[in-house]
mmCIF file with all atom_site columns, C-alpha atoms in Angstrom:
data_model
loop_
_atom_site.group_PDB
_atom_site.id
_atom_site.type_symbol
_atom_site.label_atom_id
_atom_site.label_alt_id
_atom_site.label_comp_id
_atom_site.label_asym_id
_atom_site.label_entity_id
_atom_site.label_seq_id
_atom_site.pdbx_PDB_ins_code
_atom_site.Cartn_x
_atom_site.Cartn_y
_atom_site.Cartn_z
_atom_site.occupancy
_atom_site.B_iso_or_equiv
_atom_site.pdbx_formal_charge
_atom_site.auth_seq_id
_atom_site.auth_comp_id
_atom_site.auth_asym_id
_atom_site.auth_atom_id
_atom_site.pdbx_PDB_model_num
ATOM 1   C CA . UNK A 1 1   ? -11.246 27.201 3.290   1.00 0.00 ? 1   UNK A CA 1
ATOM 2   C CA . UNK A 1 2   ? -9.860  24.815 0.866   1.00 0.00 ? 2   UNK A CA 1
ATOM 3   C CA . UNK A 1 3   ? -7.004  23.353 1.662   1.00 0.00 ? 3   UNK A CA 1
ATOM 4   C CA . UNK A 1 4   ? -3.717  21.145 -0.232  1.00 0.00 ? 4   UNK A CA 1
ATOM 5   C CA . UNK A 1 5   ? -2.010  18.876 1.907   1.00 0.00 ? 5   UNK A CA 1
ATOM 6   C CA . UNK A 1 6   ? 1.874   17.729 0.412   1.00 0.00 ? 6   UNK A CA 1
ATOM 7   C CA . UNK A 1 7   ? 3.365   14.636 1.988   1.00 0.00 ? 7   UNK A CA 1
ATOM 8   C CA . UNK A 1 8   ? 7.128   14.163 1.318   1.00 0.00 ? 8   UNK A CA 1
ATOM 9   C CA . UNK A 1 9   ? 9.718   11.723 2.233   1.00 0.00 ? 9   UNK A CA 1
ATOM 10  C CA . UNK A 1 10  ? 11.583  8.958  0.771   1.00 0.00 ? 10  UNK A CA 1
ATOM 11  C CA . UNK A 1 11  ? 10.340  6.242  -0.093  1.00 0.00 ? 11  UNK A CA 1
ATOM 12  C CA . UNK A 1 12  ? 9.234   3.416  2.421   1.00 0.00 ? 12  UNK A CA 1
ATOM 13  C CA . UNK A 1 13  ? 9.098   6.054  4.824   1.00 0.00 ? 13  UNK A CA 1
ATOM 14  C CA . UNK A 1 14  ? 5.254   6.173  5.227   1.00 0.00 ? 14  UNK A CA 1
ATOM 15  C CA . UNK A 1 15  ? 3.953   8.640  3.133   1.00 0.00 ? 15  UNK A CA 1
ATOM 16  C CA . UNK A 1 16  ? 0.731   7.096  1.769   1.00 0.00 ? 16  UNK A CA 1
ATOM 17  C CA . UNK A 1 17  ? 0.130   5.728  5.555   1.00 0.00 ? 17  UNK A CA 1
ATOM 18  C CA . UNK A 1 18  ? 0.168   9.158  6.444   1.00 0.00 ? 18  UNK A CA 1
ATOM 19  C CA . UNK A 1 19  ? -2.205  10.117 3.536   1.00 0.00 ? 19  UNK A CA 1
ATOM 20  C CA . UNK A 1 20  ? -5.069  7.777  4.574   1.00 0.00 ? 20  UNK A CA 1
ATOM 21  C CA . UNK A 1 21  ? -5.101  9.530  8.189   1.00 0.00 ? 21  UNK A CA 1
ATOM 22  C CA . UNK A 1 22  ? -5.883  12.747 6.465   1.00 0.00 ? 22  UNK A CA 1
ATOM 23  C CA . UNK A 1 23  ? -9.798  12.586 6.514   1.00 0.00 ? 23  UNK A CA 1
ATOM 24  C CA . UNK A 1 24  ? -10.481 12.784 3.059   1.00 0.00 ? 24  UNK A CA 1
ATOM 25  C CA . UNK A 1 25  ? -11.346 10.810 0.492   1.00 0.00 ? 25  UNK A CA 1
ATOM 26  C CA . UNK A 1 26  ? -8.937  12.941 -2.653  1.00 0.00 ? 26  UNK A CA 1
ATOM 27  C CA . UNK A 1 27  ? -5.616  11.166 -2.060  1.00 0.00 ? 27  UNK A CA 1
ATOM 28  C CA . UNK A 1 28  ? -3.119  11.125 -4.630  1.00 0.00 ? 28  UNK A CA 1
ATOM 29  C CA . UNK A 1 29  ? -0.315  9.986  -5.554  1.00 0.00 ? 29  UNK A CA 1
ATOM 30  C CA . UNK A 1 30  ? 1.971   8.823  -8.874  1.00 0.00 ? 30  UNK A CA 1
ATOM 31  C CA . UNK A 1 31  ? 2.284   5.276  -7.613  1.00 0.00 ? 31  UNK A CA 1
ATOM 32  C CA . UNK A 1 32  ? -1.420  4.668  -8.824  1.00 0.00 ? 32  UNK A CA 1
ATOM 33  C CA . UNK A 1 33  ? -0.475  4.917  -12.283 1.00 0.00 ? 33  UNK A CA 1
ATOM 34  C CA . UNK A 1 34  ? 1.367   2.336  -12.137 1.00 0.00 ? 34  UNK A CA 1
ATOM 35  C CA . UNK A 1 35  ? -1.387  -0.184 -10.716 1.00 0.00 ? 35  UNK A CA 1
ATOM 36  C CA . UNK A 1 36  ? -3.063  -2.899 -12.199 1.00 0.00 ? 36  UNK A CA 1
ATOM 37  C CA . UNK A 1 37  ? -6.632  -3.928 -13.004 1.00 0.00 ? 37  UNK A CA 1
ATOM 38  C CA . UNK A 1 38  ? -5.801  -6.944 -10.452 1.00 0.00 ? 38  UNK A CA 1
ATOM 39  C CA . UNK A 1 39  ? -4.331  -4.018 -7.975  1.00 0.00 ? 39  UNK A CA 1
ATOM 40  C CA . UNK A 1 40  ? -0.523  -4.999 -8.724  1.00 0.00 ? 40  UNK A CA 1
ATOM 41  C CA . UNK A 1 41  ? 2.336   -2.863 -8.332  1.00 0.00 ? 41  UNK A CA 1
ATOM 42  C CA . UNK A 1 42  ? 4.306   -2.235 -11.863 1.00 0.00 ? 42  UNK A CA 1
ATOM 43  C CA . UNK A 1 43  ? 6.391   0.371  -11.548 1.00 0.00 ? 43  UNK A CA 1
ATOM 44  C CA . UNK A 1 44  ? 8.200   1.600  -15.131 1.00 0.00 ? 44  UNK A CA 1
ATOM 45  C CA . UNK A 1 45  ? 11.132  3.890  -14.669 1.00 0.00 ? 45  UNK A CA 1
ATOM 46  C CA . UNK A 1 46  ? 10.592  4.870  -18.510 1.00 0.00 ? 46  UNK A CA 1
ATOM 47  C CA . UNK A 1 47  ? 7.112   5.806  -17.836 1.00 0.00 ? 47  UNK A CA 1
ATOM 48  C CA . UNK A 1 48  ? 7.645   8.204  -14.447 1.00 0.00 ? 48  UNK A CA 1
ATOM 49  C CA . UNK A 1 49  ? 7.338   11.291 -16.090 1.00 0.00 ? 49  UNK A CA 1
ATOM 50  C CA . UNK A 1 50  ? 3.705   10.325 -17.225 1.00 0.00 ? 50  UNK A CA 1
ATOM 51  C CA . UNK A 1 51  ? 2.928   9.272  -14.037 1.00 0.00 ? 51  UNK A CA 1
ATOM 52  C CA . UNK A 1 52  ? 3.589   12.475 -12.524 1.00 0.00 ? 52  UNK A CA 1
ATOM 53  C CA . UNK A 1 53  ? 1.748   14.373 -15.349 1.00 0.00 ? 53  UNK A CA 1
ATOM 54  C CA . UNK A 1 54  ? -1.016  11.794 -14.704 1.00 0.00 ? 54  UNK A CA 1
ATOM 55  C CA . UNK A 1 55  ? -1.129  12.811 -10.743 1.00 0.00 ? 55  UNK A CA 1
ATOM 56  C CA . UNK A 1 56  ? -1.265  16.673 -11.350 1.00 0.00 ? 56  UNK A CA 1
ATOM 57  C CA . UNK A 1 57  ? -3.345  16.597 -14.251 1.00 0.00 ? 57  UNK A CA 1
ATOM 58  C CA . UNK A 1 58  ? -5.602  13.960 -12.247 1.00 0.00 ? 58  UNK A CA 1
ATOM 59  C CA . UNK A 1 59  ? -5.658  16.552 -9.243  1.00 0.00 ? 59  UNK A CA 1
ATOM 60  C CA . UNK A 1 60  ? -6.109  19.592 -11.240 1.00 0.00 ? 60  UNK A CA 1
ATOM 61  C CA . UNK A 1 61  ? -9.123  18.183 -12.508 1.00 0.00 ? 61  UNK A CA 1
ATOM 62  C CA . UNK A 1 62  ? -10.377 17.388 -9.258  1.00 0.00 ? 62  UNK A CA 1
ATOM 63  C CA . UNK A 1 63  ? -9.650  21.029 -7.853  1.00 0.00 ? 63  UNK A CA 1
ATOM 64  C CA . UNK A 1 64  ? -11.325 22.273 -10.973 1.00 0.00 ? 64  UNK A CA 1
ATOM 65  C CA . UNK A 1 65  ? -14.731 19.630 -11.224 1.00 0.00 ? 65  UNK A CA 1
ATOM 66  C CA . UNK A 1 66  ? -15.285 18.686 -7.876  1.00 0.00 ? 66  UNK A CA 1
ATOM 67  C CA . UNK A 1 67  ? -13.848 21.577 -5.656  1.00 0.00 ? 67  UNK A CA 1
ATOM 68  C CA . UNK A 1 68  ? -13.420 19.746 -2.892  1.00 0.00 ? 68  UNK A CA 1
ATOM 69  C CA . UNK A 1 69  ? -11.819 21.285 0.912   1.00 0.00 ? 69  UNK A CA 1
ATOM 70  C CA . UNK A 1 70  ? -9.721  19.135 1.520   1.00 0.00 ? 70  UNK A CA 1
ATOM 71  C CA . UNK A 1 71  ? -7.184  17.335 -1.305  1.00 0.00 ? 71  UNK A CA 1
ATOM 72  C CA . UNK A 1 72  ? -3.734  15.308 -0.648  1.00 0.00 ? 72  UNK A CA 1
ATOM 73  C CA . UNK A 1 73  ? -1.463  14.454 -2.526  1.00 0.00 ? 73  UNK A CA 1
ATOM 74  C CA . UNK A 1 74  ? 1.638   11.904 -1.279  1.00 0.00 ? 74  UNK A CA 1
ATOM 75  C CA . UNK A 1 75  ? 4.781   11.615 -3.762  1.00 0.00 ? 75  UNK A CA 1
ATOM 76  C CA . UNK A 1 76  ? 8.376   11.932 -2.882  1.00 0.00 ? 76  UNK A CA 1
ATOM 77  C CA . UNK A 1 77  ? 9.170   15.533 -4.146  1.00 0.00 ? 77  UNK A CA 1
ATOM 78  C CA . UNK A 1 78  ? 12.581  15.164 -2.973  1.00 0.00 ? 78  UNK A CA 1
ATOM 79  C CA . UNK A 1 79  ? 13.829  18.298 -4.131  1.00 0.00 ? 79  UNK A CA 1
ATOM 80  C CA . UNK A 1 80  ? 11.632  21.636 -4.236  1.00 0.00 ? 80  UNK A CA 1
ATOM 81  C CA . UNK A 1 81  ? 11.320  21.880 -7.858  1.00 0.00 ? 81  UNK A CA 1
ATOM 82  C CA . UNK A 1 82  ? 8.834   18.838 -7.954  1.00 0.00 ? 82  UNK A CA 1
ATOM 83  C CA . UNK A 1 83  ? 5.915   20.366 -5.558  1.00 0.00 ? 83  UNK A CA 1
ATOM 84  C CA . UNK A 1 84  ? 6.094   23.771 -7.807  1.00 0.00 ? 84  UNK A CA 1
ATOM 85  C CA . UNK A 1 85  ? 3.882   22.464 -10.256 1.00 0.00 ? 85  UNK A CA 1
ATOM 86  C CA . UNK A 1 86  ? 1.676   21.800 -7.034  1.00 0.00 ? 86  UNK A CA 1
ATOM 87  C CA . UNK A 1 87  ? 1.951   24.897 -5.342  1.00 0.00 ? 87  UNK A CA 1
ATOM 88  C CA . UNK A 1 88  ? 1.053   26.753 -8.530  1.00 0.00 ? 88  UNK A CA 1
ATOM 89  C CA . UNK A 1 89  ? -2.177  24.824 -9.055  1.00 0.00 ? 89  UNK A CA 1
ATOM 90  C CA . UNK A 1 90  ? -3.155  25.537 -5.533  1.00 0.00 ? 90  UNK A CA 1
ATOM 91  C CA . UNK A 1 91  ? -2.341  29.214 -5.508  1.00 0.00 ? 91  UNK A CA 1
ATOM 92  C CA . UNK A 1 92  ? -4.396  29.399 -9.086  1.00 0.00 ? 92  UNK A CA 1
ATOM 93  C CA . UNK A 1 93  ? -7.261  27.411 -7.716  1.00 0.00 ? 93  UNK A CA 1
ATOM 94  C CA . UNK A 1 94  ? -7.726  28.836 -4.218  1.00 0.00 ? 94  UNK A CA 1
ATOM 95  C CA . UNK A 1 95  ? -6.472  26.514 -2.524  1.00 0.00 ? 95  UNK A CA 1
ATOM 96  C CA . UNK A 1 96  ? -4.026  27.116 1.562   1.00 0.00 ? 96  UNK A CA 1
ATOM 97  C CA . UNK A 1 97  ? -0.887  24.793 1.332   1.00 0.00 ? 97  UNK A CA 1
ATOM 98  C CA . UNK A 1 98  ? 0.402   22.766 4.143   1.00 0.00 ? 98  UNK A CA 1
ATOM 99  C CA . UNK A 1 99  ? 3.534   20.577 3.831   1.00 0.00 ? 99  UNK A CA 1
ATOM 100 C CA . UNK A 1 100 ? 4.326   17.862 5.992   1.00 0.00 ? 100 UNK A CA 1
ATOM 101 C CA . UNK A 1 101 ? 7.257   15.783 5.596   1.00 0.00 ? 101 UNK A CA 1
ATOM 102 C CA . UNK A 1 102 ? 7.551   11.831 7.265   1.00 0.00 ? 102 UNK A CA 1
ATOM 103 C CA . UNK A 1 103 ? 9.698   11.644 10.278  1.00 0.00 ? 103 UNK A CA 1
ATOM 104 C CA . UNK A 1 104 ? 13.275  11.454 10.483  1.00 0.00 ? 104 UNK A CA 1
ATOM 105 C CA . UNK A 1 105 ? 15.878  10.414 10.869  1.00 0.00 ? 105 UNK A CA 1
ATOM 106 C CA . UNK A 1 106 ? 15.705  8.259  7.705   1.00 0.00 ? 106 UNK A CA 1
ATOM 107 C CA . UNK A 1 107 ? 17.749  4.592  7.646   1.00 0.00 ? 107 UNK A CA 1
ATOM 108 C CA . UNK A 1 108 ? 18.061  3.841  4.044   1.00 0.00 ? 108 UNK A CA 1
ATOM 109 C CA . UNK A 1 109 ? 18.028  -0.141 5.089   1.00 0.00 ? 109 UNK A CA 1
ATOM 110 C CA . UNK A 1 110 ? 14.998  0.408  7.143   1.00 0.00 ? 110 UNK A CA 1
ATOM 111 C CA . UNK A 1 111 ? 13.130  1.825  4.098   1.00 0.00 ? 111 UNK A CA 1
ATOM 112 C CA . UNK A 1 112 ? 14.185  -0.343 2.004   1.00 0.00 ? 112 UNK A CA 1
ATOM 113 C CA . UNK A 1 113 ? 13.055  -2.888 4.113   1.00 0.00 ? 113 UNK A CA 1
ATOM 114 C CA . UNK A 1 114 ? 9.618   -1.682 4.454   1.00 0.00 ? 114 UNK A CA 1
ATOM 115 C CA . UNK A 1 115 ? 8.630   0.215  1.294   1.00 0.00 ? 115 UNK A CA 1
ATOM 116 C CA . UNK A 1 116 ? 5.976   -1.724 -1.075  1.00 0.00 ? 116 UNK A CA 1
ATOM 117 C CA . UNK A 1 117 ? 7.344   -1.067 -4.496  1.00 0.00 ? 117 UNK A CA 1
ATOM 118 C CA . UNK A 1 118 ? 10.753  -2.692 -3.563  1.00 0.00 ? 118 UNK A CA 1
ATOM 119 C CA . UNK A 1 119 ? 12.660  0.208  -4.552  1.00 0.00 ? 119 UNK A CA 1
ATOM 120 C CA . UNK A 1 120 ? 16.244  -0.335 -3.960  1.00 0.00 ? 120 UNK A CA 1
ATOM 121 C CA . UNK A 1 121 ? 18.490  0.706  -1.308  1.00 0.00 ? 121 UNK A CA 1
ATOM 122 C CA . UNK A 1 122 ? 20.510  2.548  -3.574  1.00 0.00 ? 122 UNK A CA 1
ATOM 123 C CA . UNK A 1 123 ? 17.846  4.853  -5.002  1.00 0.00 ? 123 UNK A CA 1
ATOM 124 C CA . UNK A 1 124 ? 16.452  5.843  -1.215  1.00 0.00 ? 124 UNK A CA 1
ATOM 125 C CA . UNK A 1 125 ? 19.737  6.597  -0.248  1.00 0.00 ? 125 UNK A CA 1
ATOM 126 C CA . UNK A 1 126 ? 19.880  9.025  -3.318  1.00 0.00 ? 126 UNK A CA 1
ATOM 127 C CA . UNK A 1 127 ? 16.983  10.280 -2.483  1.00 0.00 ? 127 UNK A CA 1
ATOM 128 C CA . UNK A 1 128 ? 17.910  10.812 1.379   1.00 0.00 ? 128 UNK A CA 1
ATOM 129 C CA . UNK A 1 129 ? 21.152  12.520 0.036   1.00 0.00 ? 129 UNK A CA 1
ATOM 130 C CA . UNK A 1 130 ? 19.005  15.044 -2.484  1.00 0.00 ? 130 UNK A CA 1
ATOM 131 C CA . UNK A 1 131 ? 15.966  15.528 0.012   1.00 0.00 ? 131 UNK A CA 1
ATOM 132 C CA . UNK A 1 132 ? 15.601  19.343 0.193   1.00 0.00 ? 132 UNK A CA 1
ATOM 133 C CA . UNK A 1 133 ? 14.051  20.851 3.209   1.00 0.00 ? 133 UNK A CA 1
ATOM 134 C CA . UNK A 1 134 ? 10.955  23.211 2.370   1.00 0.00 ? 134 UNK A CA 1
ATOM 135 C CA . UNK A 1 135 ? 10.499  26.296 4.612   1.00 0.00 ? 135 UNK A CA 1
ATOM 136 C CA . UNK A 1 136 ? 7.287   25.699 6.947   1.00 0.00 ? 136 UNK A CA 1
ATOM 137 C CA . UNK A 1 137 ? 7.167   22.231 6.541   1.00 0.00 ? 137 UNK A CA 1
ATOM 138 C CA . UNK A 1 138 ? 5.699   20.291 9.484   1.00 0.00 ? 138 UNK A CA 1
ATOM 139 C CA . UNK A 1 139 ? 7.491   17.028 10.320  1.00 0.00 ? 139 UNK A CA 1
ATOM 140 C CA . UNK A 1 140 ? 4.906   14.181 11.003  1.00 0.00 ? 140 UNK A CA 1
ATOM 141 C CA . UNK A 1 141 ? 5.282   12.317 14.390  1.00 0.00 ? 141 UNK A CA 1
#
């Protein structure tokens, strides 16, 4: 059975260490478009919508060319509306969803403190504040 794994949380909260624990070799997430040829970070607010488009489309292509079982993808999707688009591929393309968001309780200076991308304390409260709960989701221990 084929099978879409969804890791949520804010960020710095571990979601692409949780990724790499998955077994598989199709991670993905939105961050990568913003990486470098010499594997730095360069995140461009103006250019996050294309980075999400770039993630789906890059997964869709993957459920669609390589069929693999297993795929994950690790983004934020702080509010349902952002794994739809996700959900709807798998459903189309065969695929079981599981959801599994990082453990709680988030500390918005913690984060901050320990998220790569140096994404501001500011924005992970925001996104602590706007995190919407998804029914079935599996917290991660």
């Amino acid at each position: 059975m084929k099978e879409l794994v969804i890791i949520r949380g804010p960020s710095g909260s571990g979601k692409t260490t949780a990724a790499w624990t998955q077994k598989t070799i199709h991670c993905f997430e939105a961050d990568t478009f913003f990486m470098t040829n010499t594997k730095d970070y360069d995140f461009r607010h103006d250019l996050l919508k294309e980075a999400h488009a770039w993630c789906l489309g890059t997964l869709a292509n993957t459920m669609f060319v390589d069929s693999p079982d297993k795929i994950v993808v690790s983004n934020t999707f702080i509010t349902k509306w952002e794994m739809q688009p996700y959900l709807d591929l798998a459903q189309k393309m065969g695929y079981t969803v599981k959801v599994y968001k990082t453990a709680g309780p988030w500390d918005a200076s913690t984060l901050a403190q320990r998220n790569e991308h140096n994404v501001p304390i500011d924005v992970i409260r925001r996104q602590i504040a706007k995190f919407e709960p998804f029914d079935g989701e599996i917290e991660l221990s």
